[in-house]
XYZ file of C-alpha atoms in Angstrom:
586
model
C 28.251 24.125 17.424
C 29.499 22.263 20.513
C 28.268 22.997 24.023
C 27.140 21.203 27.160
C 23.435 20.455 27.653
C 21.148 17.738 28.931
C 20.069 14.865 26.737
C 16.531 16.241 26.632
C 17.858 19.630 25.509
C 19.950 17.867 22.869
C 16.818 16.320 21.409
C 15.150 19.687 20.976
C 18.321 21.347 19.664
C 18.850 18.554 17.152
C 15.283 18.934 15.883
C 15.787 22.687 15.506
C 19.117 22.190 13.711
C 17.480 19.660 11.366
C 14.901 22.274 10.380
C 11.978 20.507 12.066
C 8.944 22.757 12.429
C 6.321 20.252 13.590
C 6.276 17.004 15.524
C 3.498 14.643 16.530
C 3.454 13.018 19.920
C 1.963 11.924 23.205
C 3.658 12.422 26.596
C 4.389 9.781 29.224
C 6.668 9.206 32.172
C 9.736 7.986 30.259
C 9.766 10.958 27.922
C 8.776 13.813 30.249
C 12.271 15.380 30.353
C 12.027 15.960 26.600
C 8.554 17.431 26.975
C 9.941 19.737 29.665
C 12.737 20.845 27.318
C 10.086 21.405 24.651
C 8.264 23.752 27.026
C 11.266 26.111 27.001
C 11.397 26.661 23.232
C 8.984 27.883 20.565
C 10.621 26.826 17.299
C 9.212 23.298 17.065
C 5.430 23.045 17.250
C 4.058 19.939 18.945
C 0.773 18.394 17.791
C -0.845 16.330 20.548
C -2.360 13.147 19.135
C -4.915 10.843 20.751
C -3.107 7.566 19.989
C 0.499 6.865 19.046
C -0.499 5.020 15.869
C -2.121 8.261 14.783
C 1.116 10.127 15.537
C 3.117 8.069 13.041
C 0.392 8.282 10.374
C 0.312 12.065 10.860
C 4.084 12.155 10.415
C 3.661 10.077 7.233
C 1.052 12.443 5.812
C 3.231 15.397 6.737
C 6.293 13.838 5.082
C 4.557 12.664 1.922
C 2.844 15.975 1.269
C 5.819 18.198 2.101
C 8.930 16.197 1.219
C 10.276 16.726 4.750
C 10.998 14.147 7.445
C 8.045 13.431 9.729
C 8.903 13.455 13.442
C 7.223 11.495 16.249
C 7.759 11.616 20.018
C 6.249 8.903 22.251
C 6.922 7.333 25.617
C 8.200 3.863 26.489
C 6.242 0.616 26.691
C 2.763 0.996 25.194
C 3.711 4.328 23.660
C 6.365 2.622 21.564
C 4.311 -0.494 20.794
C 1.316 1.587 19.733
C 3.581 3.207 17.135
C 4.537 -0.118 15.523
C 1.680 -0.185 12.983
C 2.615 3.261 11.716
C 6.307 2.387 11.569
C 5.575 -0.753 9.544
C 3.357 1.262 7.225
C 6.142 3.818 6.718
C 8.699 1.073 6.064
C 6.640 -0.661 3.388
C 5.748 2.627 1.656
C 9.246 4.169 2.000
C 8.251 7.205 4.070
C 10.952 9.174 5.973
C 10.005 9.268 9.671
C 12.127 9.749 12.785
C 10.409 8.318 15.862
C 11.931 9.257 19.230
C 10.859 6.958 22.055
C 11.424 7.191 25.789
C 12.881 4.226 27.650
C 13.252 3.273 31.309
C 16.571 4.282 32.936
C 19.556 2.255 31.755
C 20.035 0.474 35.103
C 16.445 -0.848 34.866
C 16.675 -2.157 31.296
C 16.027 -5.894 31.367
C 14.320 -5.845 34.773
C 10.721 -5.767 33.505
C 10.386 -2.286 34.958
C 7.119 -0.353 34.709
C 6.389 0.466 31.064
C 9.584 -1.193 29.878
C 9.642 -3.013 26.565
C 12.404 -4.019 24.185
C 11.711 -1.198 21.767
C 14.799 -1.861 19.663
C 13.987 -5.572 19.407
C 10.320 -4.974 18.649
C 10.946 -2.327 16.005
C 13.951 -3.918 14.296
C 11.791 -5.681 11.646
C 9.630 -2.612 10.993
C 12.221 0.172 10.738
C 14.976 1.039 8.335
C 17.287 1.355 11.340
C 16.999 1.874 15.076
C 19.158 2.922 18.023
C 19.253 2.526 21.800
C 21.314 5.429 23.169
C 23.045 4.535 26.458
C 25.571 7.416 26.558
C 24.446 11.035 26.411
C 27.591 11.925 24.469
C 26.400 9.702 21.615
C 22.929 11.222 21.519
C 23.470 14.222 19.220
C 25.362 12.128 16.675
C 22.676 9.452 16.699
C 19.861 11.978 16.251
C 21.544 13.580 13.243
C 22.340 10.153 11.792
C 18.685 9.182 12.212
C 17.581 12.058 9.985
C 20.247 11.204 7.414
C 19.268 7.523 7.294
C 15.522 8.263 7.212
C 15.686 10.498 4.142
C 18.631 9.184 2.109
C 18.585 6.191 -0.194
C 15.240 4.444 -0.022
C 13.428 6.521 2.649
C 12.037 4.869 5.734
C 11.352 5.104 9.467
C 14.128 5.285 12.078
C 13.620 4.823 15.833
C 15.824 6.465 18.484
C 15.189 4.943 21.916
C 16.437 7.176 24.762
C 16.521 5.996 28.406
C 15.241 8.489 30.932
C 18.577 8.888 32.734
C 20.231 9.749 29.399
C 17.643 12.495 28.947
C 18.633 13.954 32.348
C 22.399 13.487 31.916
C 24.639 16.273 30.652
C 26.970 15.926 27.711
C 28.483 17.742 24.752
C 26.088 18.583 21.917
C 27.459 18.336 18.385
C 25.682 20.034 15.461
C 24.796 18.290 12.195
C 27.667 19.955 10.342
C 30.069 17.746 12.320
C 28.304 14.473 11.456
C 29.165 12.233 8.515
C 27.764 8.720 8.250
C 30.687 6.506 7.332
C 28.945 3.241 6.480
C 25.656 4.217 4.833
C 26.317 5.896 1.504
C 23.464 5.066 -0.917
C 24.388 4.925 -4.557
C 22.806 7.784 -6.475
C 24.364 7.485 -9.939
C 23.554 4.449 -12.046
C 26.123 2.343 -13.876
C 26.933 4.051 -17.172
C 27.190 0.877 -19.252
C 23.830 -0.383 -18.000
C 22.218 2.985 -18.670
C 23.512 2.911 -22.248
C 22.309 -0.680 -22.691
C 18.893 0.284 -21.344
C 18.589 3.219 -23.750
C 19.643 1.049 -26.698
C 17.035 -1.561 -25.752
C 14.366 1.120 -25.336
C 15.130 2.708 -28.682
C 14.591 -0.618 -30.465
C 11.338 -1.424 -28.634
C 8.214 -2.192 -30.658
C 5.781 -2.283 -27.711
C 7.370 -0.334 -24.830
C 5.854 0.799 -21.531
C 7.042 2.876 -18.570
C 5.958 1.201 -15.312
C 6.395 3.815 -12.573
C 6.077 3.707 -8.799
C 6.406 5.632 -5.575
C 10.166 5.892 -6.025
C 9.592 8.565 -8.675
C 7.760 10.683 -6.120
C 10.265 9.949 -3.340
C 13.081 11.119 -5.591
C 11.552 14.613 -5.659
C 9.796 16.915 -8.140
C 12.723 16.814 -10.564
C 12.246 13.066 -11.037
C 8.620 13.575 -12.035
C 9.665 16.307 -14.456
C 12.303 14.041 -16.023
C 9.805 11.182 -16.361
C 7.433 13.487 -18.201
C 10.244 14.729 -20.418
C 11.337 11.190 -21.292
C 7.758 10.177 -22.067
C 7.268 13.181 -24.355
C 10.595 12.628 -26.090
C 9.974 8.931 -26.735
C 6.202 8.944 -27.201
C 5.942 5.802 -25.052
C 2.962 4.972 -22.803
C 3.150 5.383 -19.025
C 1.352 3.519 -16.252
C 1.735 3.719 -12.484
C 1.292 1.813 -9.271
C -1.069 2.967 -6.534
C 1.860 4.663 -4.791
C 3.067 6.445 -7.914
C -0.140 8.292 -8.827
C 0.577 11.915 -9.701
C 4.145 11.409 -10.889
C 2.749 11.524 -14.439
C -0.299 13.694 -15.210
C -3.542 11.744 -15.467
C -4.801 14.083 -18.187
C -1.877 13.277 -20.501
C -2.755 11.266 -23.609
C 0.188 8.925 -22.905
C -1.221 7.979 -19.484
C -2.713 4.473 -19.302
C -4.053 4.799 -15.785
C -3.160 2.734 -12.746
C -2.123 -0.880 -13.234
C -2.475 -3.918 -11.020
C -5.298 -5.804 -9.342
C -7.798 -2.967 -9.807
C -5.999 -1.131 -12.571
C -7.298 -0.260 -16.010
C -7.658 -2.832 -18.772
C -5.320 -0.887 -21.058
C -2.572 -0.602 -18.426
C -2.639 -4.267 -17.522
C -2.872 -5.475 -21.102
C 0.029 -3.189 -22.094
C 2.104 -4.651 -19.264
C 1.205 -8.185 -20.364
C 1.905 -7.671 -24.072
C 4.829 -5.217 -24.030
C 8.240 -6.187 -25.397
C 10.286 -3.727 -23.288
C 9.267 -2.641 -19.794
C 11.002 0.130 -17.851
C 10.239 -0.250 -14.147
C 11.035 3.106 -12.534
C 11.032 3.234 -8.736
C 8.664 0.303 -8.175
C 9.237 -3.137 -6.642
C 7.092 -5.629 -8.611
C 4.605 -5.988 -5.765
C 2.224 -8.963 -5.911
C -0.763 -6.625 -6.409
C 0.955 -5.446 -9.605
C 2.338 -8.661 -11.030
C -0.525 -11.077 -10.519
C 0.707 -14.615 -11.127
C 4.491 -14.317 -11.336
C 5.091 -17.036 -13.923
C 2.587 -15.339 -16.243
C 3.708 -11.743 -15.645
C 4.626 -9.941 -18.870
C 6.030 -13.152 -20.333
C 7.457 -11.753 -23.556
C 9.177 -8.600 -22.329
C 12.727 -7.495 -21.639
C 12.733 -5.744 -18.293
C 14.735 -2.713 -17.139
C 14.554 -1.978 -13.410
C 15.648 1.344 -11.877
C 15.693 1.368 -8.068
C 17.818 2.906 -5.311
C 17.319 -0.144 -3.092
C 19.606 -3.004 -4.202
C 17.466 -5.514 -2.283
C 14.521 -4.782 -4.596
C 16.441 -5.870 -7.679
C 15.547 -9.417 -8.796
C 13.652 -10.008 -5.540
C 10.279 -10.806 -7.100
C 10.882 -10.630 -10.856
C 14.092 -11.432 -12.711
C 15.059 -8.437 -14.830
C 17.370 -8.078 -17.817
C 19.008 -4.718 -17.051
C 19.114 -3.722 -13.366
C 20.174 -0.145 -12.622
C 20.830 0.743 -8.980
C 20.561 4.463 -8.361
C 18.310 7.379 -7.554
C 15.495 7.778 -10.073
C 16.255 11.448 -10.642
C 19.910 10.831 -11.471
C 19.280 7.731 -13.590
C 16.514 9.318 -15.666
C 18.683 12.389 -16.207
C 21.554 10.228 -17.444
C 19.235 8.147 -19.624
C 17.902 11.293 -21.279
C 21.442 12.524 -21.864
C 22.403 9.233 -23.522
C 19.156 9.158 -25.548
C 19.918 12.612 -26.962
C 23.598 11.877 -27.513
C 22.683 8.724 -29.446
C 20.044 10.708 -31.351
C 17.757 7.800 -30.560
C 14.530 7.574 -32.515
C 11.707 5.201 -31.648
C 10.328 2.905 -34.337
C 7.496 5.206 -35.413
C 5.584 2.605 -37.401
C 5.737 0.030 -34.593
C 4.847 2.681 -32.016
C 1.816 3.782 -34.031
C 0.656 0.168 -34.203
C 1.197 -0.198 -30.439
C -0.852 2.908 -29.690
C -3.559 1.582 -32.008
C -3.754 -1.573 -29.922
C -3.808 0.477 -26.703
C -6.663 2.564 -28.078
C -8.632 -0.613 -28.755
C -8.099 -1.667 -25.145
C -9.112 1.793 -23.989
C -12.343 1.455 -25.939
C -13.411 -1.199 -23.427
C -13.895 1.691 -20.923
C -12.847 -0.506 -18.047
C -13.720 2.068 -15.372
C -17.325 2.416 -16.504
C -20.175 1.663 -14.117
C -23.964 1.574 -14.163
C -25.021 4.878 -12.614
C -28.350 5.487 -10.857
C -30.605 8.460 -10.169
C -32.016 6.759 -7.067
C -28.963 5.652 -5.128
C -25.449 7.116 -4.962
C -22.915 4.947 -6.708
C -19.519 5.211 -4.980
C -17.722 5.864 -8.271
C -20.132 8.723 -8.990
C -19.495 10.169 -5.536
C -15.735 10.237 -6.178
C -16.237 11.813 -9.599
C -18.477 14.557 -8.182
C -15.962 15.195 -5.394
C -13.203 15.555 -7.991
C -15.244 17.967 -10.099
C -15.887 20.120 -7.030
C -12.227 20.394 -5.995
C -10.179 19.925 -9.189
C -9.331 23.626 -9.447
C -8.384 23.937 -5.780
C -5.140 23.391 -3.897
C -6.121 19.933 -2.677
C -4.461 16.964 -0.966
C -6.182 13.578 -0.812
C -5.644 10.804 1.717
C -7.570 7.555 2.001
C -8.301 4.804 4.426
C -8.053 1.240 3.038
C -10.686 -0.761 1.182
C -13.062 -0.355 -1.726
C -13.224 3.423 -1.283
C -9.422 3.546 -1.640
C -9.553 1.751 -4.998
C -12.442 3.879 -6.272
C -10.494 7.000 -5.312
C -7.425 5.735 -7.176
C -9.537 4.933 -10.238
C -11.802 7.983 -10.412
C -9.866 10.880 -8.843
C -7.169 11.939 -11.359
C -3.896 13.460 -10.128
C -1.788 15.868 -12.137
C 1.096 16.444 -9.703
C 3.116 14.361 -7.228
C 2.728 14.520 -3.425
C -1.019 15.159 -3.620
C -2.080 11.539 -3.046
C -1.413 9.744 0.232
C -2.589 6.212 0.850
C -1.400 3.071 2.612
C -0.142 0.795 -0.144
C 2.150 -1.892 1.214
C 0.584 -2.562 4.607
C -2.987 -1.610 3.703
C -3.609 0.090 7.049
C -7.221 0.801 7.916
C -7.168 3.978 10.005
C -4.337 5.598 8.038
C -6.333 8.275 6.238
C -7.589 10.636 8.952
C -4.308 11.076 10.822
C -2.439 11.316 7.502
C -4.865 14.071 6.467
C -4.173 15.895 9.725
C -0.433 15.654 9.055
C -0.907 17.011 5.536
C -3.091 19.823 6.876
C -0.401 20.772 9.414
C 2.109 20.959 6.561
C -0.309 22.911 4.327
C -2.614 24.931 6.612
C -4.195 26.913 3.765
C -4.915 23.921 1.517
C -7.988 21.719 1.224
C -7.257 18.262 2.668
C -9.782 15.440 2.224
C -9.704 11.922 3.639
C -11.705 9.558 1.433
C -12.877 6.892 3.864
C -15.144 3.936 4.479
C -17.476 3.607 7.429
C -15.404 0.714 8.837
C -11.907 2.140 8.283
C -12.735 5.564 9.666
C -13.530 4.071 13.055
C -9.984 2.727 13.443
C -8.473 6.148 14.265
C -11.548 8.355 14.505
C -10.368 9.685 17.873
C -7.898 11.877 15.958
C -10.840 14.072 14.994
C -10.272 15.521 18.459
C -6.731 16.499 17.414
C -8.074 18.222 14.304
C -10.504 20.234 16.433
C -7.907 21.179 19.034
C -5.486 22.545 16.460
C -8.079 24.143 14.158
C -7.251 21.842 11.247
C -10.257 21.859 8.876
C -9.796 18.387 7.389
C -12.737 16.887 5.516
C -13.648 13.216 5.977
C -15.642 11.938 2.994
C -17.094 8.581 4.067
C -18.415 6.212 1.404
C -20.826 4.387 3.702
C -22.002 1.054 2.265
C -22.522 -0.530 5.695
C -20.000 -3.270 4.906
C -16.287 -3.829 5.189
C -16.617 -3.567 1.450
C -13.457 -5.238 0.197
C -13.904 -8.076 2.687
C -17.484 -8.514 1.502
C -16.326 -8.480 -2.142
C -13.809 -11.258 -1.459
C -16.435 -13.215 0.449
C -18.559 -13.000 -2.693
C -15.603 -14.208 -4.740
C -14.217 -16.951 -2.533
C -16.764 -17.913 0.086
C -20.132 -18.227 -1.588
C -21.523 -14.906 -0.360
C -21.243 -15.908 3.300
C -20.657 -12.497 4.870
C -18.967 -13.638 8.055
C -18.588 -10.528 10.247
C -18.136 -8.117 7.328
C -21.402 -6.254 7.885
C -20.775 -2.979 9.713
C -23.259 -3.436 12.536
C -24.013 -0.879 15.258
C -22.720 2.017 13.196
C -22.706 5.363 14.963
C -24.693 8.318 13.719
C -21.732 9.996 12.043
C -23.438 13.396 11.960
C -24.067 13.349 15.706
C -20.583 11.975 16.317
C -19.004 14.846 14.395
C -21.062 17.317 16.380
C -20.100 15.613 19.656
C -16.456 16.290 18.842
C -17.268 19.893 17.960
C -17.085 19.464 14.201
C -19.705 19.502 11.453
C -21.662 16.472 10.264
C -23.314 16.167 6.833
C -25.309 13.266 5.452
C -26.313 12.672 1.838
C -28.232 9.734 0.362
C -29.569 10.966 -3.005
C -27.522 11.604 -6.155
C -29.331 14.863 -6.866
C -28.294 16.318 -3.510
C -24.645 15.331 -3.746
C -23.137 18.402 -5.434
C -24.741 20.797 -2.986
C -23.695 18.724 0.014
C -20.097 18.491 -1.209
C -20.003 22.245 -1.701
C -21.305 22.739 1.820
C -18.506 20.489 3.110
C -15.875 22.503 1.234
C -17.210 25.851 2.452
C -17.085 24.946 6.153
C -13.875 26.133 7.817
C -13.915 23.359 10.407
C -13.439 19.593 10.399
C -16.330 17.917 8.588
C -17.501 14.306 8.711
C -19.506 13.677 5.519
C -21.646 10.532 5.635
C -22.270 9.603 1.994
C -24.698 6.674 1.822
C -23.807 4.613 -1.253
C -24.856 1.395 -2.988
C -24.223 -1.407 -0.504
C -23.316 -4.146 -2.993
C -21.190 -2.346 -5.581
C -17.912 -4.133 -6.403
C -14.556 -2.649 -7.388
C -13.965 -3.536 -11.034
C -12.000 -4.242 -13.130
C -10.181 -6.856 -11.106
C -7.419 -9.397 -11.600
C -8.340 -12.356 -9.391
C -5.452 -13.645 -7.284
C -3.507 -16.310 -9.069
C -4.499 -15.016 -12.509
C -2.397 -13.189 -15.137
C -3.023 -9.636 -16.335
C -4.925 -10.717 -19.423
C -7.628 -12.496 -17.378
C -9.338 -9.490 -15.833
C -12.926 -9.384 -14.612
C -14.494 -6.433 -16.417
C -17.462 -4.223 -15.485
C -19.278 -5.275 -18.652
C -18.877 -8.943 -17.630
C -19.139 -8.923 -13.815
C -20.375 -12.489 -13.880
C -16.691 -13.303 -14.228
C -16.646 -13.141 -10.459
C -18.495 -16.457 -10.463
C -15.890 -18.042 -12.724
C -12.830 -16.724 -10.910
C -12.675 -19.405 -8.243
C -9.799 -21.791 -8.830
C -10.128 -25.538 -9.211
C -9.579 -25.958 -5.492
C -12.413 -23.557 -4.784
C -10.138 -21.053 -3.122
C -7.219 -18.785 -3.910
C -4.655 -16.852 -1.981
C -5.816 -13.277 -1.423
């Protein structure tokens, strides 16, 4: 399709041709022509946010829960800079987002005009790619390229900066069928020789483990199915990063739980003691590896990743395989069957025996109470209330995030949305709104803390305006809990500015917005209050008052290897975790 139209009309036509149904944005002077073009169509629904950071987080939640590209539209200057946190979050967690920003007219660029900023320069470090479009005849091509780049290879955010005069100018619109990116062609198929070598190494393993990450989920449902098939065929144990939860069912007997700083004892010990590790769609993040020179010291490492820059970046591996997880796992299974590979059954039985002994430590146990709500108990009761429902979970960032990851099991991918790489307080509520837009008939719950929820709480207004019945489940311990926990660990219990003072009355605040507020402080009342929250067909802010001083355990202290975890049955290990210098890098 080729016809003449304005730049603003091209934007809307490109979104329609890309199959976009929803976008999240906030109008301003430099983007008003696009908003005017939006007024004349009804195929793309616009969700008005209250802050541009919220717009990008909504697009992230929408993308992660639906598998589609999230779309954002903001104005120049502060509109673009307010989006930077969300763009950085999307980059670190590999989320496909296209962010369209307005810019001052081309003849004013560089003049410090009103609401001008160097959007391309500012967003270069926090996007997968970005564009400044100076010619209206380039605009359609750039928009279609942006969608291609955002969702192919390792997904990520792309910014398209459009000056106002380009939005008004007329040019020739070109449809996506006429666009082919000539320089960016991500490799999907892995090297055949390396795949065969990896399978041969795996088949001979005595103590193997699958270490899986968000790349399995980004590769699509087929990748998760292939992972499960490979695990069943081999009988090998599977663990996952925070971002990979749901790719392998938590109820499966081969599931070790989450690994890393607050992972399970069995997962971390298996990673430390394994002889062959298959890293599938993960990047050896510092929260996973602990001390690098002590990370899984005796293992041969296979790394499958679509991003070549992730290979050997943090951990030197023995067999790197660059390719899409779905394609590589499919080829590995084909080779495994063709070789008629059989695991060493005796060695595998011994390995599972050792894992069962680690499991017997019950590393996620906690001392419950009938007087005060323990945060772990609150998460468990929430799970029991919703486990048979069509539910999506988002989180803010902090202790509540870790408790949710530990105590809310996931059976399927794309049901768990959290900020992993950037650790963005304020992510959860807008992400929940984005997920609710994508799944209007589903139950969407943001598990939050009383500090994090106040970062983007204004988006509750968006939920009310668009009749999006998201539930905000606040674990209120009156502290920035993870900060307070580290102050216990590193700073002698000196709680410098980590106490959440001057908290609002969350019930009254919810009602002020037009939503529903619920408060619960006793364990015996929790089930009924949760059910009340679920039954309400409006946004709910649930203020769950929990134990103020509970810590997230188990825990690998920074600078320590996997086999030196602080366990719930020995929490005094917190006192011994301080290094010789009396401090450690967090």
